[in-house]
XYZ file of C-alpha atoms in Angstrom:
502
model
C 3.795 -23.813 -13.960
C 0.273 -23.222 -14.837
C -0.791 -21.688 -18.185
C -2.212 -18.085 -18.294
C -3.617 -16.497 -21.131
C -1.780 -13.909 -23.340
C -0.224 -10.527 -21.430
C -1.829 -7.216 -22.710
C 0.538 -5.066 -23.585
C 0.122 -1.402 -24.021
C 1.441 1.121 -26.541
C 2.310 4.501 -24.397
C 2.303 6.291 -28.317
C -0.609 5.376 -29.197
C -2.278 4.203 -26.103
C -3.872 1.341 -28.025
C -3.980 -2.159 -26.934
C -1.868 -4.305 -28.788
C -1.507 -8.290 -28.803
C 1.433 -9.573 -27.425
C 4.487 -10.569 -29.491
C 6.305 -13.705 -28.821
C 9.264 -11.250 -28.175
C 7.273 -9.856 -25.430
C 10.211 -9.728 -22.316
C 8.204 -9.707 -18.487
C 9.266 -9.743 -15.205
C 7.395 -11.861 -12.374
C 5.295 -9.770 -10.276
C 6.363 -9.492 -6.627
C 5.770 -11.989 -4.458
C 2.597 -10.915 -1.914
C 4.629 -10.038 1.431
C 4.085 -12.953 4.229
C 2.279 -10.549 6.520
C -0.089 -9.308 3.085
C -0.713 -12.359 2.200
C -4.670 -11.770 2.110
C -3.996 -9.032 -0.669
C -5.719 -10.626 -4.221
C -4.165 -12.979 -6.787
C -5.997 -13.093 -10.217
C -6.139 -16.498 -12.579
C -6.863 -13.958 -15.673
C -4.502 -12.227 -18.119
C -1.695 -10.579 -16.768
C -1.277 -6.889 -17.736
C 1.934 -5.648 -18.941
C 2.754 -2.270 -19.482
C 4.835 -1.633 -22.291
C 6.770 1.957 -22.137
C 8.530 2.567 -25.374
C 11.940 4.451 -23.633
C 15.015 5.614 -25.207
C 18.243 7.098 -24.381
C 20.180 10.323 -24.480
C 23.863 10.923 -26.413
C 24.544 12.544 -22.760
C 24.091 9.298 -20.761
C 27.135 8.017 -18.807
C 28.948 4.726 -20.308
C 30.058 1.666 -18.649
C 32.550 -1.227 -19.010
C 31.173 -3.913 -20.042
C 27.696 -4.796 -21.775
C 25.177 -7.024 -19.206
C 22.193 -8.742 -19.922
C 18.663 -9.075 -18.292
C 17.801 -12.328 -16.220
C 14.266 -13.239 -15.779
C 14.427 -13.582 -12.086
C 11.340 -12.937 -9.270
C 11.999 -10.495 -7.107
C 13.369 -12.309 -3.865
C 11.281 -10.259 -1.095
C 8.003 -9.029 -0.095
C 7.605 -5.395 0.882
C 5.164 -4.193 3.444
C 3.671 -1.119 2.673
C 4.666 1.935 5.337
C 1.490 3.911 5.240
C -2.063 2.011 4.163
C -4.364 3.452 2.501
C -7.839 4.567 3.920
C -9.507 2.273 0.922
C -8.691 -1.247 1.392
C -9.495 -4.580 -0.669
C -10.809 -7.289 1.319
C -8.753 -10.377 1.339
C -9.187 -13.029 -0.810
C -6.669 -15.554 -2.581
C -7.505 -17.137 -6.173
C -5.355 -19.875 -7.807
C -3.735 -19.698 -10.778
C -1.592 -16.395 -10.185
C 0.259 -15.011 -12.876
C 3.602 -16.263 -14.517
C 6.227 -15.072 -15.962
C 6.290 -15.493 -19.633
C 9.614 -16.392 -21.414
C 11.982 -13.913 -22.167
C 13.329 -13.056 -25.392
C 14.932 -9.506 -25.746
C 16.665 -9.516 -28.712
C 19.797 -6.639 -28.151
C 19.905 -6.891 -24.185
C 20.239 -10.517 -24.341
C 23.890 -10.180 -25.864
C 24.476 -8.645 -22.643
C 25.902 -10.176 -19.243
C 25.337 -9.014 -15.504
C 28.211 -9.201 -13.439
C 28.575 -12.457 -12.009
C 25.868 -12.891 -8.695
C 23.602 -10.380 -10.131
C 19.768 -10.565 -10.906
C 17.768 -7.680 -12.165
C 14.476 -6.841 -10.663
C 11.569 -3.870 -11.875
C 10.027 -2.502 -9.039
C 7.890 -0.189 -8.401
C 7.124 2.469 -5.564
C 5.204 0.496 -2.859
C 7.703 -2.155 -3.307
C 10.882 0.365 -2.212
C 12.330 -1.884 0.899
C 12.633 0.837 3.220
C 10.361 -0.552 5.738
C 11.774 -4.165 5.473
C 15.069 -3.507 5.915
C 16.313 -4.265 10.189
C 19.561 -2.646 10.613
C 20.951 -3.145 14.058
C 24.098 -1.455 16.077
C 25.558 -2.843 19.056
C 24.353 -1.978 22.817
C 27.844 -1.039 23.581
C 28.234 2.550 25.909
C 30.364 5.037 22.998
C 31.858 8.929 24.226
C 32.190 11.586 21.796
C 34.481 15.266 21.920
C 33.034 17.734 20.235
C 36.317 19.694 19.364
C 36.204 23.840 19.553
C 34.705 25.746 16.834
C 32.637 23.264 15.406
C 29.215 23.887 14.036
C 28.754 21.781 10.886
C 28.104 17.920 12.331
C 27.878 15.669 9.079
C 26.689 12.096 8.873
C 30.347 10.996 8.640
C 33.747 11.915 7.331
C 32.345 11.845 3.380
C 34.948 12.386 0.339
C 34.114 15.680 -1.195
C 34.058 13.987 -4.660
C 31.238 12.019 -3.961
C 28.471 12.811 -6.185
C 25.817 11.316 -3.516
C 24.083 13.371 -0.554
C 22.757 12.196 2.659
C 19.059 13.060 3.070
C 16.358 12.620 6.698
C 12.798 11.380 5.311
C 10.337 13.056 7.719
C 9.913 9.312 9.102
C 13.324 9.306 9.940
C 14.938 7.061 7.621
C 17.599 7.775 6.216
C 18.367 7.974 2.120
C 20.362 9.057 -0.356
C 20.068 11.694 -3.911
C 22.709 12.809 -6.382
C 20.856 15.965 -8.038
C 22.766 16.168 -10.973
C 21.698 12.899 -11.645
C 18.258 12.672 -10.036
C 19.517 9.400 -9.084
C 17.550 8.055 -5.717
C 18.095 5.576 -3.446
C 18.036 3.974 0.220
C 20.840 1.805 0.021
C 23.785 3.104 2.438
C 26.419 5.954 0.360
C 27.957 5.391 3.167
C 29.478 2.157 2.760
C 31.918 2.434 -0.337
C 31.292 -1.165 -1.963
C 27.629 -0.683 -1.617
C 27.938 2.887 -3.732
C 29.990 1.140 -6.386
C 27.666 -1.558 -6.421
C 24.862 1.196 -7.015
C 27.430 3.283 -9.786
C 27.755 -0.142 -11.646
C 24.325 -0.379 -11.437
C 23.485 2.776 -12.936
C 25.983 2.702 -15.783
C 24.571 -0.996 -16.314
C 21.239 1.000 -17.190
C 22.750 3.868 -19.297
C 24.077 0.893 -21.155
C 20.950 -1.179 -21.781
C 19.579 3.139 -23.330
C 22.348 2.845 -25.851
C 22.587 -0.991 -27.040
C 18.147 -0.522 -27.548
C 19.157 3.124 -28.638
C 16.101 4.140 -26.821
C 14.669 7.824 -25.924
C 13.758 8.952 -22.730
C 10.558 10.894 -23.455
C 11.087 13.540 -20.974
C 14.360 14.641 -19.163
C 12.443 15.107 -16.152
C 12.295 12.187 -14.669
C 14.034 10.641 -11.078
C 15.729 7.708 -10.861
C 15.347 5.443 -8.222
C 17.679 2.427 -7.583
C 18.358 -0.209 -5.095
C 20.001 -3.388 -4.436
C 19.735 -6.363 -2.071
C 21.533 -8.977 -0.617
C 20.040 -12.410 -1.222
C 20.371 -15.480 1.074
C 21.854 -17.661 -1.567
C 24.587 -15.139 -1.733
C 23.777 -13.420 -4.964
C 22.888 -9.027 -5.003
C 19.307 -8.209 -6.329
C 19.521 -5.249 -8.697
C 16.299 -3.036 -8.497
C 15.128 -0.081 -10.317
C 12.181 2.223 -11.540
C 11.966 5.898 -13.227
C 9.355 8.004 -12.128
C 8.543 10.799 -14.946
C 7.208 14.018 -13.577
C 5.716 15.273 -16.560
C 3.223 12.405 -17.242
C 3.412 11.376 -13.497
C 3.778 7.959 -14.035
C 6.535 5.361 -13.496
C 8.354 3.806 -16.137
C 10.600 1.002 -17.167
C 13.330 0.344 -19.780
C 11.617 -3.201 -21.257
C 8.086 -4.652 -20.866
C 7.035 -4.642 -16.865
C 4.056 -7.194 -15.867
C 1.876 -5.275 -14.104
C -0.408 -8.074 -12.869
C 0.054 -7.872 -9.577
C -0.279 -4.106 -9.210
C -3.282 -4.445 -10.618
C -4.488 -7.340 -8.939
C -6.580 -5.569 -6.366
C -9.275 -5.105 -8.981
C -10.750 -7.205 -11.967
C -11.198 -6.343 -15.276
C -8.647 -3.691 -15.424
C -7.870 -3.073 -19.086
C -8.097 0.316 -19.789
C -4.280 1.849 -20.263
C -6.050 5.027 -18.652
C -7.580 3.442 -16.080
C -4.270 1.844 -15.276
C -2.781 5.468 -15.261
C -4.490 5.782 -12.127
C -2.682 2.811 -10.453
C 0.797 4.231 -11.770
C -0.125 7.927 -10.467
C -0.700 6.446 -7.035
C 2.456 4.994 -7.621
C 4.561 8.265 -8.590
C 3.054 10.291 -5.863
C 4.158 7.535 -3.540
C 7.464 8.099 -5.031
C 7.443 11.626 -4.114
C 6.374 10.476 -0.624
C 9.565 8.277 0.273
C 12.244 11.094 -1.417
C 10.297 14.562 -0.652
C 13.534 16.184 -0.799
C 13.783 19.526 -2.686
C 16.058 20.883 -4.964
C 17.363 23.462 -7.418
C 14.959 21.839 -10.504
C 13.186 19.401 -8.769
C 10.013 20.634 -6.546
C 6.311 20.454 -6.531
C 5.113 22.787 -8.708
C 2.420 25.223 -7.234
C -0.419 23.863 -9.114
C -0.637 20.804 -7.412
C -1.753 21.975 -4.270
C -4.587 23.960 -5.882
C -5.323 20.856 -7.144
C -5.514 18.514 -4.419
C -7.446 21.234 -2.377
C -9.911 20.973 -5.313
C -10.332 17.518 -4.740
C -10.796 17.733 -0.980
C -13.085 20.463 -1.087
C -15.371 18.707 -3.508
C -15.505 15.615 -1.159
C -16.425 17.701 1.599
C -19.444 18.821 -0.288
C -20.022 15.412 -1.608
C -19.811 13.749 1.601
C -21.856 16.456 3.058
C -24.704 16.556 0.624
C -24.468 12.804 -0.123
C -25.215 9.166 2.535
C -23.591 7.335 -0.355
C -20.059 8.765 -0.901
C -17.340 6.527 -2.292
C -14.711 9.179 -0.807
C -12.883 7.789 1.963
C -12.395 10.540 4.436
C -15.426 12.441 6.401
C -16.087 15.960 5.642
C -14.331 17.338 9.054
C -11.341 15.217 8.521
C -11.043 16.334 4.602
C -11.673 20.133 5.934
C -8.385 19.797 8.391
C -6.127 18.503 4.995
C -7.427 21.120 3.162
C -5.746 23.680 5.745
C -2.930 21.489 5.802
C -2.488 21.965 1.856
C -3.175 25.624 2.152
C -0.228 26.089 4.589
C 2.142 23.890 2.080
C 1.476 25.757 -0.515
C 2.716 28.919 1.106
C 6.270 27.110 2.006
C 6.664 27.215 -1.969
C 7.027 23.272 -1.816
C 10.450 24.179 -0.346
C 9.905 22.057 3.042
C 10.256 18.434 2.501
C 8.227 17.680 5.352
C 4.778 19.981 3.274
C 5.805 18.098 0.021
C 5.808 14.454 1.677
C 2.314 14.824 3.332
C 1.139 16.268 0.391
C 2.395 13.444 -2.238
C 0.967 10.861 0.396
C -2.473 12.351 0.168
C -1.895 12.710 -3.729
C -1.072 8.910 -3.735
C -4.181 8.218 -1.360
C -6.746 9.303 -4.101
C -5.153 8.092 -7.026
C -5.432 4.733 -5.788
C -8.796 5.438 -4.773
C -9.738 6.551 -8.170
C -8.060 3.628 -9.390
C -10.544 1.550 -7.244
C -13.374 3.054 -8.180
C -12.770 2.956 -11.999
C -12.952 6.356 -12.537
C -12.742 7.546 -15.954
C -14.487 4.252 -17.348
C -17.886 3.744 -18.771
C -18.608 1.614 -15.402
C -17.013 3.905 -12.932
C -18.856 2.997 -9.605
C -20.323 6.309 -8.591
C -22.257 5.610 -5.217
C -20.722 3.499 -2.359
C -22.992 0.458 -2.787
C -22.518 0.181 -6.925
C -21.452 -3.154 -8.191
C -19.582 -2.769 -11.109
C -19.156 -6.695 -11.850
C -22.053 -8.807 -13.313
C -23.107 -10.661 -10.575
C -25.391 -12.045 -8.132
C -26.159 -10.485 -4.320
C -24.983 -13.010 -2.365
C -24.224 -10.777 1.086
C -27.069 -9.335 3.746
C -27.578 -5.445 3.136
C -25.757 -4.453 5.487
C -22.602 -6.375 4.600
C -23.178 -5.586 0.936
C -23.076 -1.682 1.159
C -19.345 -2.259 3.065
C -18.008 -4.657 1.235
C -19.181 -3.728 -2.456
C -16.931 -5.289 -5.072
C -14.374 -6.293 -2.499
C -13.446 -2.709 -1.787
C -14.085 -1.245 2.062
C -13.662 2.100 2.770
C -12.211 3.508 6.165
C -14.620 5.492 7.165
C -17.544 2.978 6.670
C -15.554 0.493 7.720
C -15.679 2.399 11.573
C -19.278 3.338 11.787
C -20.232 -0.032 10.766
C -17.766 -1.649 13.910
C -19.230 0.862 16.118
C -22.978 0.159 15.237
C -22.190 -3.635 15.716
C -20.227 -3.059 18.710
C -23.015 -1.249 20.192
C -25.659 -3.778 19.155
C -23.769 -5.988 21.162
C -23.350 -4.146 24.121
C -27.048 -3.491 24.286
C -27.409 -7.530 24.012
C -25.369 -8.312 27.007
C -27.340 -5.073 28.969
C -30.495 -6.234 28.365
C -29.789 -10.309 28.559
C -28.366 -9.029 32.400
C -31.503 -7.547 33.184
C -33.513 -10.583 32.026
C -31.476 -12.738 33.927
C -32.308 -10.508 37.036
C -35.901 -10.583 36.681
C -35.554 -14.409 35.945
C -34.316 -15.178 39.170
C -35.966 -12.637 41.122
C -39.489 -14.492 39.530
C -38.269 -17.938 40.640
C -37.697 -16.106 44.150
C -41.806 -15.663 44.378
C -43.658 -18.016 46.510
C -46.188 -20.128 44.362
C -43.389 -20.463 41.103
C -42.018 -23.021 42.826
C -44.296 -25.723 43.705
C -43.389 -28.454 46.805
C -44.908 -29.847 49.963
C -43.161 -26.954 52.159
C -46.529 -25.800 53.129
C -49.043 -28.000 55.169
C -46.605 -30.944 55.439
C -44.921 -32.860 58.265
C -41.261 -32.140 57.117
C -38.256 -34.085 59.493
C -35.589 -34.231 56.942
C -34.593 -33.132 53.554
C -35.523 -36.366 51.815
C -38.724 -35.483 52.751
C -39.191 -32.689 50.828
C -40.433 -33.346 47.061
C -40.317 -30.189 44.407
C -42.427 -30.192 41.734
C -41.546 -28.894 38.234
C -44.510 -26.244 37.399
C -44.370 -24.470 33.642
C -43.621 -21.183 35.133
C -40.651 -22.756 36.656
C -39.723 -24.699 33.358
C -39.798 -21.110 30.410
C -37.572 -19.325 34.050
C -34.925 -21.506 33.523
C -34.780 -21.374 30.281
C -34.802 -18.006 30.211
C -31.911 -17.959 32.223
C -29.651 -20.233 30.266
C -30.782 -18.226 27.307
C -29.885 -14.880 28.930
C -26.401 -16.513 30.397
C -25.629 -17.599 26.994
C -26.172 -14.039 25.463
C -24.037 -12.803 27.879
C -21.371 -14.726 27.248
C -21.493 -14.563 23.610
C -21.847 -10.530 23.561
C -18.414 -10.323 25.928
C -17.058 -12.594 23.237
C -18.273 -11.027 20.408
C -17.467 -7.203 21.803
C -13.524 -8.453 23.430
C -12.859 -10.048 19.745
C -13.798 -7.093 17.720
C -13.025 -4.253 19.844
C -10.053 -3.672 18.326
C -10.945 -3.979 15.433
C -12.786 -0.542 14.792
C -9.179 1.396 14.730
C -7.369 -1.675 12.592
C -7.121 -1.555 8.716
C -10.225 -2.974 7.391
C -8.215 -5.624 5.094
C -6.178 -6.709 7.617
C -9.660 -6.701 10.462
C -11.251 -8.801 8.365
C -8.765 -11.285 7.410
C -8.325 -11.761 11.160
């Protein structure tokens, strides 16, 4: 294991930056997914956010007291919906470790046996990884007289936990007395006392730390896993909609959350990356309920934001928003007609959140909020040398392409070479039309007693000599422009990470 320097660890009272303790307890950052592999691992200090949280008298109790393990989290989660601001791919050595653990109360605690713990955040929720399968087998169904309620499936009426249809169509799971979240099936009665144990397991570690929540509105997501060496992954995160941020019960290593950008150290401009985060979290459980919906303000808001970056996309050829004006004009419509459902339609409050989430991570990107926020498209906010062409440079500036760009920049190239291969055809044409006139090509043709073929004799002239070349020169920009244009044609509606990592 490779040596890293110190964690930073941040105080959510004070907001201050504070040196770590030996005492500080981190988690391993996820592992980058197989298919994300291009996404950015960074050899300097990890970041760890350190959210100070405490319990309530109120909270449920459990058994028997369980520790935390300092285990990696086992998979890698593909995102569902990419953003329209991508990092360019690029892998560094040295990515962060977990430090050791040493959590003074929890540690007197003991999972059950098979368990690992796991902080997770948002992005990482394995709804998209998961494969269940049923069998092709042919299946009837009676729909007996009278009936007009059709539930999921014979449920007990004393479960707490209610089925829920995610405009995507996946299917998940809420207990609103609770807030308690969560994708695994509630179905399945092992798998909800698995999550029940889980959740009292948490209540437990708010007592023995006699911690405070600092809100009581807050969601709770949870999760577990099924590991191939046999043992249950245990996954959580709390999502507080006061402060919209997510938090954690103990010290969470936020290195590679962060690890699309460098020289993150700011706990505010981190906020941004934990907003994205939240909103995201409203994205995958939109569902509304008595106490929990958007609240009105927010759409004013986000139509604020869209309506400036029409303007500033309008007035300005150097932008850092990703959408164009016309595209940003449709959302705002979009928000206008959520608002007026009250936030009561999950379907309004989950493409709202995912735009929400969309420009908090773009203002994460952009460093907004810091002294060297990057305020026109081409801005370098590193020390550094120019080491790209121009062209190259204004799209790819600090690592970070936008959408938008991204496109116009495929479809100038892609154009380029199509005019290459147009006008190399026409060259070739007029190259071997102009070896077709008499007097190009020299020989004895003329004048000469010709009785065979041996008997003719061609001779090379310099017209003759730049025509051919001409020709292999036109044959080989042919060739290379159908190359060049059948490679990358694709590539104008892909994701610009994963288009250029291709």
């Amino acid at each position: 294991m490779t040596n890293i320097p110190p964690a930073v660890v941040i105080d959510p009272a004070t907001s201050s930056v504070l040196p770590p303790s030996p005492a500080t307890y981190t988690h391993e950052p996820l592992s980058p997914p197989t298919d994300h592999s291009s996404r950015r691992r960074r050899s300097s200090g990890s970041v760890a956010v350190n959210i100070q949280n405490p319990s309530t008298e109120s909270l449920a109790s459990s058994s028997s007291p369980l520790p935390l393990t300092n285990e990696p989290l086992a998979i890698g989660i593909p995102t569902a919906h990419s953003s329209p601001i991508s990092i360019a791919p690029e892998i560094h050595e040295g990515s962060p470790q977990p430090s050791p653990t040493a959590s003074s109360v929890i540690s007197e605690f003991f999972l059950p046996e098979g368990r690992f713990l796991q902080l997770i955040h948002s992005d990482q929720v394995p709804r998209y990884l998961k494969e269940t399968t049923i069998p092709r087998d042919e299946t009837s169904y009676y729909v007996k007289p009278l009936t007009t309620v059709f539930p999921y499936f014979e449920f007990e009426e004393q479960n707490p936990w209610r089925p829920a249809t995610h405009p995507d169509g996946a299917l998940y799971f809420f207990d609103p007395e609770r807030r308690l979240f969560t994708d695994t099936n509630m179905h399945d009665a092992l798998l909800r006392d698995e999550i029940e144990e889980l959740y009292h397991y948490l209540q437990k570690i708010l007592r023995a730390d006699q911690l405070t929540i600092p809100s009581n509105n807050y969601d709770l997501v949870l999760d577990i896993t099924p590991i191939e060496d046999g043992r249950i992954q245990w996954s959580y995160y709390y999502a507080c909609h006061d402060n919209r941020c997510l938090f954690w019960l103990e010290t969470y290593d936020a290195s590679y959350m962060l690890s699309e950008l460098i020289g993150v150290s700011s706990p505010a401009h981190i906020k941004h990356r934990l907003e994205a985060s939240y909103w995201n979290h409203w994205s995958l459980f939109p569902v509304v309920f008595e106490g929990r919906s958007l609240p009105l303000p927010v759409y004013d808001e986000l139509a604020g934001i869209l309506s400036y970056g029409c303007v500033d996309v309008m007035s300005s050829m150097s932008s850092t928003l990703p959408y164009d004006d016309d595209t940003m004009y449709k959302m705002i419509n979009l928000v206008r007609k959520a608002k007026e459902a009250d936030g009561g339609v999950q379907y309004y409050t989950a493409a709202t959140t995912r735009l929400l989430s969309f420009f908090a991570h773009w203002r994460f990107l952009y460093f907004h909020g810091q002294r060297h926020a990057r305020l026109v498209r081409d801005q370098t906010v590193y020390n550094k040398p120019k080491l790209h062409l121009r062209d190259v440079e204004r799209l790819w500036t600090d690592d970070v392409i936008i959408e938008t760009v991204w496109k116009s920049f495929m479809t100038k190239l892609l154009g380029e070479w199509g005019d290459v291969i147009l006008w190399s055809a026409v060259m070739l044409t007029a190259n071997v039309g102009f070896l077709a006139i008499p007097g190009v090509v020299l020989s004895n043709l003329n004048g000469s007693n010709i009785t065979s073929a041996s008997d003719v004799n061609i001779f090379t002239s310099p017209s003759q000599i730049a025509s051919s070349l001409s020709i292999e020169a036109s044959v080989g920009s042919i060739v290379t422009g159908l190359l060049l244009v059948r490679h990358n044609r694709t590539k104008q509606k892909e994701d610009p990470a994963g288009a250029v990592s291709a």
